[in-house]
Amino acid sequence: MTLRLIATGGTFDKHYNELNGVLGFAESHLPEVIKRSRMTVPVALDVLPLLDSLDMQDADRQRVLASCQAASEKAIVIVHGTDTMRETAAVLGAAKLDQTIVLTGAMIPYSIANSDALFNLGFACGVAQTLPAGVYVAMNGQVFPWDNVTKNRSEGVFQQL
């Protein structure tokens, strides 16, 4: 089984610019993360335009959907910004694809100490290979159906609606 990873940006993929103190995008961290995680499952990586999820528009969500539709793999993990993860999951859920699609992200960028990125990605990769077809959000060691999840901004976690 090959696992498809789709990078869309979000906090997970942000880089810290020491010169101006701003978090922004350069290249995706996922090639490095895949090596560091020592995954033994074959991985196919799609890097879409990296965006903060607050900047995602309908056309960007359609690009994510098209990437999933074009994938031959049955297990897909999408690295996505946490603020609008549910909105993208809703587009994917409505498409009723015959794949297991798991969205995940991070509250702290991968490149910053104490990030949750590596854990969330590893967890999402594991559950994507075991869950039945459908769309899910996997964050902080929990899995939620796409239509029964919300981000609790005050606590910085995901939870059921």
mmCIF file with all atom_site columns, C-alpha atoms in Angstrom:
data_model
loop_
_atom_site.group_PDB
_atom_site.id
_atom_site.type_symbol
_atom_site.label_atom_id
_atom_site.label_alt_id
_atom_site.label_comp_id
_atom_site.label_asym_id
_atom_site.label_entity_id
_atom_site.label_seq_id
_atom_site.pdbx_PDB_ins_code
_atom_site.Cartn_x
_atom_site.Cartn_y
_atom_site.Cartn_z
_atom_site.occupancy
_atom_site.B_iso_or_equiv
_atom_site.pdbx_formal_charge
_atom_site.auth_seq_id
_atom_site.auth_comp_id
_atom_site.auth_asym_id
_atom_site.auth_atom_id
_atom_site.pdbx_PDB_model_num
ATOM 1   C CA . MET A 1 1   ? 0.000   0.000  0.000  1.00 0.00 ? 1   MET A CA 1
ATOM 2   C CA . THR A 1 2   ? 1.256   3.449  -0.902 1.00 0.00 ? 2   THR A CA 1
ATOM 3   C CA . LEU A 1 3   ? 0.201   6.416  1.188  1.00 0.00 ? 3   LEU A CA 1
ATOM 4   C CA . ARG A 1 4   ? -0.533  9.727  -0.552 1.00 0.00 ? 4   ARG A CA 1
ATOM 5   C CA . LEU A 1 5   ? 0.493   12.880 1.367  1.00 0.00 ? 5   LEU A CA 1
ATOM 6   C CA . ILE A 1 6   ? -0.852  16.222 0.187  1.00 0.00 ? 6   ILE A CA 1
ATOM 7   C CA . ALA A 1 7   ? 0.726   19.412 1.528  1.00 0.00 ? 7   ALA A CA 1
ATOM 8   C CA . THR A 1 8   ? -1.427  22.550 1.495  1.00 0.00 ? 8   THR A CA 1
ATOM 9   C CA . GLY A 1 9   ? 0.504   24.673 3.990  1.00 0.00 ? 9   GLY A CA 1
ATOM 10  C CA . GLY A 1 10  ? -0.890  25.799 7.301  1.00 0.00 ? 10  GLY A CA 1
ATOM 11  C CA . THR A 1 11  ? 1.075   26.331 10.468 1.00 0.00 ? 11  THR A CA 1
ATOM 12  C CA . PHE A 1 12  ? 2.692   22.900 9.996  1.00 0.00 ? 12  PHE A CA 1
ATOM 13  C CA . ASP A 1 13  ? 4.698   24.156 7.014  1.00 0.00 ? 13  ASP A CA 1
ATOM 14  C CA . LYS A 1 14  ? 5.513   27.680 8.161  1.00 0.00 ? 14  LYS A CA 1
ATOM 15  C CA . HIS A 1 15  ? 9.124   28.838 8.481  1.00 0.00 ? 15  HIS A CA 1
ATOM 16  C CA . TYR A 1 16  ? 10.368  31.428 10.945 1.00 0.00 ? 16  TYR A CA 1
ATOM 17  C CA . ASN A 1 17  ? 12.263  34.338 9.359  1.00 0.00 ? 17  ASN A CA 1
ATOM 18  C CA . GLU A 1 18  ? 14.890  35.464 11.870 1.00 0.00 ? 18  GLU A CA 1
ATOM 19  C CA . LEU A 1 19  ? 15.410  38.762 10.022 1.00 0.00 ? 19  LEU A CA 1
ATOM 20  C CA . ASN A 1 20  ? 11.894  40.087 10.395 1.00 0.00 ? 20  ASN A CA 1
ATOM 21  C CA . GLY A 1 21  ? 10.369  37.759 12.989 1.00 0.00 ? 21  GLY A CA 1
ATOM 22  C CA . VAL A 1 22  ? 7.571   36.666 10.662 1.00 0.00 ? 22  VAL A CA 1
ATOM 23  C CA . LEU A 1 23  ? 6.214   33.179 10.034 1.00 0.00 ? 23  LEU A CA 1
ATOM 24  C CA . GLY A 1 24  ? 5.717   32.474 6.341  1.00 0.00 ? 24  GLY A CA 1
ATOM 25  C CA . PHE A 1 25  ? 6.114   29.862 3.637  1.00 0.00 ? 25  PHE A CA 1
ATOM 26  C CA . ALA A 1 26  ? 9.164   28.682 1.750  1.00 0.00 ? 26  ALA A CA 1
ATOM 27  C CA . GLU A 1 27  ? 9.402   25.011 0.777  1.00 0.00 ? 27  GLU A CA 1
ATOM 28  C CA . SER A 1 28  ? 7.335   22.312 2.435  1.00 0.00 ? 28  SER A CA 1
ATOM 29  C CA . HIS A 1 29  ? 8.883   20.568 5.430  1.00 0.00 ? 29  HIS A CA 1
ATOM 30  C CA . LEU A 1 30  ? 7.300   17.269 4.378  1.00 0.00 ? 30  LEU A CA 1
ATOM 31  C CA . PRO A 1 31  ? 10.262  15.768 2.469  1.00 0.00 ? 31  PRO A CA 1
ATOM 32  C CA . GLU A 1 32  ? 12.392  16.239 5.609  1.00 0.00 ? 32  GLU A CA 1
ATOM 33  C CA . VAL A 1 33  ? 9.588   15.029 7.872  1.00 0.00 ? 33  VAL A CA 1
ATOM 34  C CA . ILE A 1 34  ? 9.137   11.860 5.823  1.00 0.00 ? 34  ILE A CA 1
ATOM 35  C CA . LYS A 1 35  ? 12.856  11.079 6.145  1.00 0.00 ? 35  LYS A CA 1
ATOM 36  C CA . ARG A 1 36  ? 12.941  11.938 9.848  1.00 0.00 ? 36  ARG A CA 1
ATOM 37  C CA . SER A 1 37  ? 9.896   9.832  10.665 1.00 0.00 ? 37  SER A CA 1
ATOM 38  C CA . ARG A 1 38  ? 11.496  6.733  9.118  1.00 0.00 ? 38  ARG A CA 1
ATOM 39  C CA . MET A 1 39  ? 8.183   5.631  7.623  1.00 0.00 ? 39  MET A CA 1
ATOM 40  C CA . THR A 1 40  ? 8.525   2.314  5.870  1.00 0.00 ? 40  THR A CA 1
ATOM 41  C CA . VAL A 1 41  ? 5.282   2.580  3.901  1.00 0.00 ? 41  VAL A CA 1
ATOM 42  C CA . PRO A 1 42  ? 5.880   3.984  0.399  1.00 0.00 ? 42  PRO A CA 1
ATOM 43  C CA . VAL A 1 43  ? 4.827   7.637  0.234  1.00 0.00 ? 43  VAL A CA 1
ATOM 44  C CA . ALA A 1 44  ? 3.720   9.695  -2.757 1.00 0.00 ? 44  ALA A CA 1
ATOM 45  C CA . LEU A 1 45  ? 3.906   13.432 -2.033 1.00 0.00 ? 45  LEU A CA 1
ATOM 46  C CA . ASP A 1 46  ? 1.910   16.221 -3.683 1.00 0.00 ? 46  ASP A CA 1
ATOM 47  C CA . VAL A 1 47  ? 2.877   19.748 -2.676 1.00 0.00 ? 47  VAL A CA 1
ATOM 48  C CA . LEU A 1 48  ? 0.101   22.159 -3.587 1.00 0.00 ? 48  LEU A CA 1
ATOM 49  C CA . PRO A 1 49  ? 0.505   25.921 -3.230 1.00 0.00 ? 49  PRO A CA 1
ATOM 50  C CA . LEU A 1 50  ? 1.293   26.462 0.466  1.00 0.00 ? 50  LEU A CA 1
ATOM 51  C CA . LEU A 1 51  ? -1.283  28.712 2.109  1.00 0.00 ? 51  LEU A CA 1
ATOM 52  C CA . ASP A 1 52  ? -2.430  29.778 5.523  1.00 0.00 ? 52  ASP A CA 1
ATOM 53  C CA . SER A 1 53  ? -5.851  28.152 5.772  1.00 0.00 ? 53  SER A CA 1
ATOM 54  C CA . LEU A 1 54  ? -7.419  31.550 6.487  1.00 0.00 ? 54  LEU A CA 1
ATOM 55  C CA . ASP A 1 55  ? -6.324  32.523 2.959  1.00 0.00 ? 55  ASP A CA 1
ATOM 56  C CA . MET A 1 56  ? -7.852  29.430 1.312  1.00 0.00 ? 56  MET A CA 1
ATOM 57  C CA . GLN A 1 57  ? -10.608 30.110 -1.176 1.00 0.00 ? 57  GLN A CA 1
ATOM 58  C CA . ASP A 1 58  ? -13.108 27.800 -2.872 1.00 0.00 ? 58  ASP A CA 1
ATOM 59  C CA . ALA A 1 59  ? -10.710 27.331 -5.808 1.00 0.00 ? 59  ALA A CA 1
ATOM 60  C CA . ASP A 1 60  ? -7.993  26.147 -3.396 1.00 0.00 ? 60  ASP A CA 1
ATOM 61  C CA . ARG A 1 61  ? -10.363 23.614 -1.855 1.00 0.00 ? 61  ARG A CA 1
ATOM 62  C CA . GLN A 1 62  ? -11.293 22.406 -5.332 1.00 0.00 ? 62  GLN A CA 1
ATOM 63  C CA . ARG A 1 63  ? -7.557  21.945 -6.041 1.00 0.00 ? 63  ARG A CA 1
ATOM 64  C CA . VAL A 1 64  ? -7.305  19.732 -2.933 1.00 0.00 ? 64  VAL A CA 1
ATOM 65  C CA . LEU A 1 65  ? -10.350 17.760 -4.071 1.00 0.00 ? 65  LEU A CA 1
ATOM 66  C CA . ALA A 1 66  ? -8.886  17.342 -7.565 1.00 0.00 ? 66  ALA A CA 1
ATOM 67  C CA . SER A 1 67  ? -5.630  16.060 -6.051 1.00 0.00 ? 67  SER A CA 1
ATOM 68  C CA . CYS A 1 68  ? -7.570  13.450 -4.073 1.00 0.00 ? 68  CYS A CA 1
ATOM 69  C CA . GLN A 1 69  ? -9.629  12.458 -7.118 1.00 0.00 ? 69  GLN A CA 1
ATOM 70  C CA . ALA A 1 70  ? -6.456  12.034 -9.190 1.00 0.00 ? 70  ALA A CA 1
ATOM 71  C CA . ALA A 1 71  ? -4.756  9.888  -6.535 1.00 0.00 ? 71  ALA A CA 1
ATOM 72  C CA . SER A 1 72  ? -4.748  6.139  -7.110 1.00 0.00 ? 72  SER A CA 1
ATOM 73  C CA . GLU A 1 73  ? -3.974  5.522  -3.417 1.00 0.00 ? 73  GLU A CA 1
ATOM 74  C CA . LYS A 1 74  ? -6.778  4.500  -1.071 1.00 0.00 ? 74  LYS A CA 1
ATOM 75  C CA . ALA A 1 75  ? -5.177  6.228  1.953  1.00 0.00 ? 75  ALA A CA 1
ATOM 76  C CA . ILE A 1 76  ? -4.558  9.982  1.808  1.00 0.00 ? 76  ILE A CA 1
ATOM 77  C CA . VAL A 1 77  ? -3.262  12.372 4.464  1.00 0.00 ? 77  VAL A CA 1
ATOM 78  C CA . ILE A 1 78  ? -3.677  16.094 3.898  1.00 0.00 ? 78  ILE A CA 1
ATOM 79  C CA . VAL A 1 79  ? -1.515  18.518 5.860  1.00 0.00 ? 79  VAL A CA 1
ATOM 80  C CA . HIS A 1 80  ? -3.718  21.575 6.251  1.00 0.00 ? 80  HIS A CA 1
ATOM 81  C CA . GLY A 1 81  ? -4.022  24.710 8.327  1.00 0.00 ? 81  GLY A CA 1
ATOM 82  C CA . THR A 1 82  ? -6.192  24.216 11.386 1.00 0.00 ? 82  THR A CA 1
ATOM 83  C CA . ASP A 1 83  ? -8.398  27.310 11.114 1.00 0.00 ? 83  ASP A CA 1
ATOM 84  C CA . THR A 1 84  ? -10.392 26.128 8.085  1.00 0.00 ? 84  THR A CA 1
ATOM 85  C CA . MET A 1 85  ? -9.626  22.418 8.102  1.00 0.00 ? 85  MET A CA 1
ATOM 86  C CA . ARG A 1 86  ? -13.289 21.603 8.637  1.00 0.00 ? 86  ARG A CA 1
ATOM 87  C CA . GLU A 1 87  ? -14.344 23.632 5.583  1.00 0.00 ? 87  GLU A CA 1
ATOM 88  C CA . THR A 1 88  ? -11.978 21.698 3.321  1.00 0.00 ? 88  THR A CA 1
ATOM 89  C CA . ALA A 1 89  ? -13.055 18.439 4.945  1.00 0.00 ? 89  ALA A CA 1
ATOM 90  C CA . ALA A 1 90  ? -16.685 19.338 4.134  1.00 0.00 ? 90  ALA A CA 1
ATOM 91  C CA . VAL A 1 91  ? -15.836 19.729 0.425  1.00 0.00 ? 91  VAL A CA 1
ATOM 92  C CA . LEU A 1 92  ? -14.100 16.352 0.464  1.00 0.00 ? 92  LEU A CA 1
ATOM 93  C CA . GLY A 1 93  ? -16.883 14.712 2.479  1.00 0.00 ? 93  GLY A CA 1
ATOM 94  C CA . ALA A 1 94  ? -19.548 15.925 0.061  1.00 0.00 ? 94  ALA A CA 1
ATOM 95  C CA . ALA A 1 95  ? -17.610 14.335 -2.825 1.00 0.00 ? 95  ALA A CA 1
ATOM 96  C CA . LYS A 1 96  ? -18.071 10.854 -1.266 1.00 0.00 ? 96  LYS A CA 1
ATOM 97  C CA . LEU A 1 97  ? -14.803 9.486  -2.624 1.00 0.00 ? 97  LEU A CA 1
ATOM 98  C CA . ASP A 1 98  ? -13.928 5.814  -2.141 1.00 0.00 ? 98  ASP A CA 1
ATOM 99  C CA . GLN A 1 99  ? -10.772 6.682  -0.206 1.00 0.00 ? 99  GLN A CA 1
ATOM 100 C CA . THR A 1 100 ? -9.760  7.210  3.391  1.00 0.00 ? 100 THR A CA 1
ATOM 101 C CA . ILE A 1 101 ? -8.837  10.883 3.653  1.00 0.00 ? 101 ILE A CA 1
ATOM 102 C CA . VAL A 1 102 ? -7.389  12.222 6.884  1.00 0.00 ? 102 VAL A CA 1
ATOM 103 C CA . LEU A 1 103 ? -6.692  15.909 7.443  1.00 0.00 ? 103 LEU A CA 1
ATOM 104 C CA . THR A 1 104 ? -4.133  16.940 10.019 1.00 0.00 ? 104 THR A CA 1
ATOM 105 C CA . GLY A 1 105 ? -2.024  19.944 10.886 1.00 0.00 ? 105 GLY A CA 1
ATOM 106 C CA . ALA A 1 106 ? -0.180  21.603 13.725 1.00 0.00 ? 106 ALA A CA 1
ATOM 107 C CA . MET A 1 107 ? -0.692  24.347 16.265 1.00 0.00 ? 107 MET A CA 1
ATOM 108 C CA . ILE A 1 108 ? 3.078   25.018 16.332 1.00 0.00 ? 108 ILE A CA 1
ATOM 109 C CA . PRO A 1 109 ? 5.178   24.935 13.120 1.00 0.00 ? 109 PRO A CA 1
ATOM 110 C CA . TYR A 1 110 ? 7.279   21.816 12.531 1.00 0.00 ? 110 TYR A CA 1
ATOM 111 C CA . SER A 1 111 ? 10.470  23.890 12.608 1.00 0.00 ? 111 SER A CA 1
ATOM 112 C CA . ILE A 1 112 ? 9.821   25.286 16.095 1.00 0.00 ? 112 ILE A CA 1
ATOM 113 C CA . ALA A 1 113 ? 10.645  23.439 19.331 1.00 0.00 ? 113 ALA A CA 1
ATOM 114 C CA . ASN A 1 114 ? 7.819   21.515 20.976 1.00 0.00 ? 114 ASN A CA 1
ATOM 115 C CA . SER A 1 115 ? 5.801   21.356 17.769 1.00 0.00 ? 115 SER A CA 1
ATOM 116 C CA . ASP A 1 116 ? 2.933   18.907 17.571 1.00 0.00 ? 116 ASP A CA 1
ATOM 117 C CA . ALA A 1 117 ? 3.477   18.537 13.800 1.00 0.00 ? 117 ALA A CA 1
ATOM 118 C CA . LEU A 1 118 ? 5.490   15.303 13.738 1.00 0.00 ? 118 LEU A CA 1
ATOM 119 C CA . PHE A 1 119 ? 3.176   13.539 16.183 1.00 0.00 ? 119 PHE A CA 1
ATOM 120 C CA . ASN A 1 120 ? 0.025   14.651 14.356 1.00 0.00 ? 120 ASN A CA 1
ATOM 121 C CA . LEU A 1 121 ? 1.406   13.576 10.984 1.00 0.00 ? 121 LEU A CA 1
ATOM 122 C CA . GLY A 1 122 ? 2.521   10.174 12.263 1.00 0.00 ? 122 GLY A CA 1
ATOM 123 C CA . PHE A 1 123 ? -0.813  9.602  13.940 1.00 0.00 ? 123 PHE A CA 1
ATOM 124 C CA . ALA A 1 124 ? -2.717  10.639 10.804 1.00 0.00 ? 124 ALA A CA 1
ATOM 125 C CA . CYS A 1 125 ? -0.598  8.349  8.610  1.00 0.00 ? 125 CYS A CA 1
ATOM 126 C CA . GLY A 1 126 ? -1.330  5.424  10.893 1.00 0.00 ? 126 GLY A CA 1
ATOM 127 C CA . VAL A 1 127 ? -5.077  5.905  11.083 1.00 0.00 ? 127 VAL A CA 1
ATOM 128 C CA . ALA A 1 128 ? -5.370  6.635  7.339  1.00 0.00 ? 128 ALA A CA 1
ATOM 129 C CA . GLN A 1 129 ? -4.212  3.068  6.716  1.00 0.00 ? 129 GLN A CA 1
ATOM 130 C CA . THR A 1 130 ? -6.749  1.523  9.089  1.00 0.00 ? 130 THR A CA 1
ATOM 131 C CA . LEU A 1 131 ? -9.969  3.559  8.916  1.00 0.00 ? 131 LEU A CA 1
ATOM 132 C CA . PRO A 1 132 ? -12.747 2.772  6.430  1.00 0.00 ? 132 PRO A CA 1
ATOM 133 C CA . ALA A 1 133 ? -13.303 5.050  3.443  1.00 0.00 ? 133 ALA A CA 1
ATOM 134 C CA . GLY A 1 134 ? -14.442 8.498  4.517  1.00 0.00 ? 134 GLY A CA 1
ATOM 135 C CA . VAL A 1 135 ? -13.112 11.878 5.549  1.00 0.00 ? 135 VAL A CA 1
ATOM 136 C CA . TYR A 1 136 ? -11.628 12.460 8.987  1.00 0.00 ? 136 TYR A CA 1
ATOM 137 C CA . VAL A 1 137 ? -9.693  14.989 11.034 1.00 0.00 ? 137 VAL A CA 1
ATOM 138 C CA . ALA A 1 138 ? -6.849  13.573 13.152 1.00 0.00 ? 138 ALA A CA 1
ATOM 139 C CA . MET A 1 139 ? -5.352  15.939 15.718 1.00 0.00 ? 139 MET A CA 1
ATOM 140 C CA . ASN A 1 140 ? -3.772  15.525 19.127 1.00 0.00 ? 140 ASN A CA 1
ATOM 141 C CA . GLY A 1 141 ? -4.246  11.751 19.239 1.00 0.00 ? 141 GLY A CA 1
ATOM 142 C CA . GLN A 1 142 ? -7.946  11.824 18.384 1.00 0.00 ? 142 GLN A CA 1
ATOM 143 C CA . VAL A 1 143 ? -9.874  11.073 15.194 1.00 0.00 ? 143 VAL A CA 1
ATOM 144 C CA . PHE A 1 144 ? -13.100 12.846 14.305 1.00 0.00 ? 144 PHE A CA 1
ATOM 145 C CA . PRO A 1 145 ? -15.538 12.389 11.429 1.00 0.00 ? 145 PRO A CA 1
ATOM 146 C CA . TRP A 1 146 ? -15.357 15.495 9.210  1.00 0.00 ? 146 TRP A CA 1
ATOM 147 C CA . ASP A 1 147 ? -18.914 16.509 10.070 1.00 0.00 ? 147 ASP A CA 1
ATOM 148 C CA . ASN A 1 148 ? -18.510 16.197 13.840 1.00 0.00 ? 148 ASN A CA 1
ATOM 149 C CA . VAL A 1 149 ? -15.438 18.266 14.680 1.00 0.00 ? 149 VAL A CA 1
ATOM 150 C CA . THR A 1 150 ? -14.595 21.814 15.639 1.00 0.00 ? 150 THR A CA 1
ATOM 151 C CA . LYS A 1 151 ? -11.483 23.680 16.652 1.00 0.00 ? 151 LYS A CA 1
ATOM 152 C CA . ASN A 1 152 ? -11.657 24.937 20.221 1.00 0.00 ? 152 ASN A CA 1
ATOM 153 C CA . ARG A 1 153 ? -9.622  28.111 19.759 1.00 0.00 ? 153 ARG A CA 1
ATOM 154 C CA . SER A 1 154 ? -9.444  28.959 23.460 1.00 0.00 ? 154 SER A CA 1
ATOM 155 C CA . GLU A 1 155 ? -7.837  25.600 24.329 1.00 0.00 ? 155 GLU A CA 1
ATOM 156 C CA . GLY A 1 156 ? -6.000  25.032 21.042 1.00 0.00 ? 156 GLY A CA 1
ATOM 157 C CA . VAL A 1 157 ? -7.468  21.552 20.472 1.00 0.00 ? 157 VAL A CA 1
ATOM 158 C CA . PHE A 1 158 ? -10.019 19.847 18.275 1.00 0.00 ? 158 PHE A CA 1
ATOM 159 C CA . GLN A 1 159 ? -13.158 18.318 19.729 1.00 0.00 ? 159 GLN A CA 1
ATOM 160 C CA . GLN A 1 160 ? -16.551 16.949 18.777 1.00 0.00 ? 160 GLN A CA 1
ATOM 161 C CA . LEU A 1 161 ? -19.281 19.445 17.970 1.00 0.00 ? 161 LEU A CA 1
#
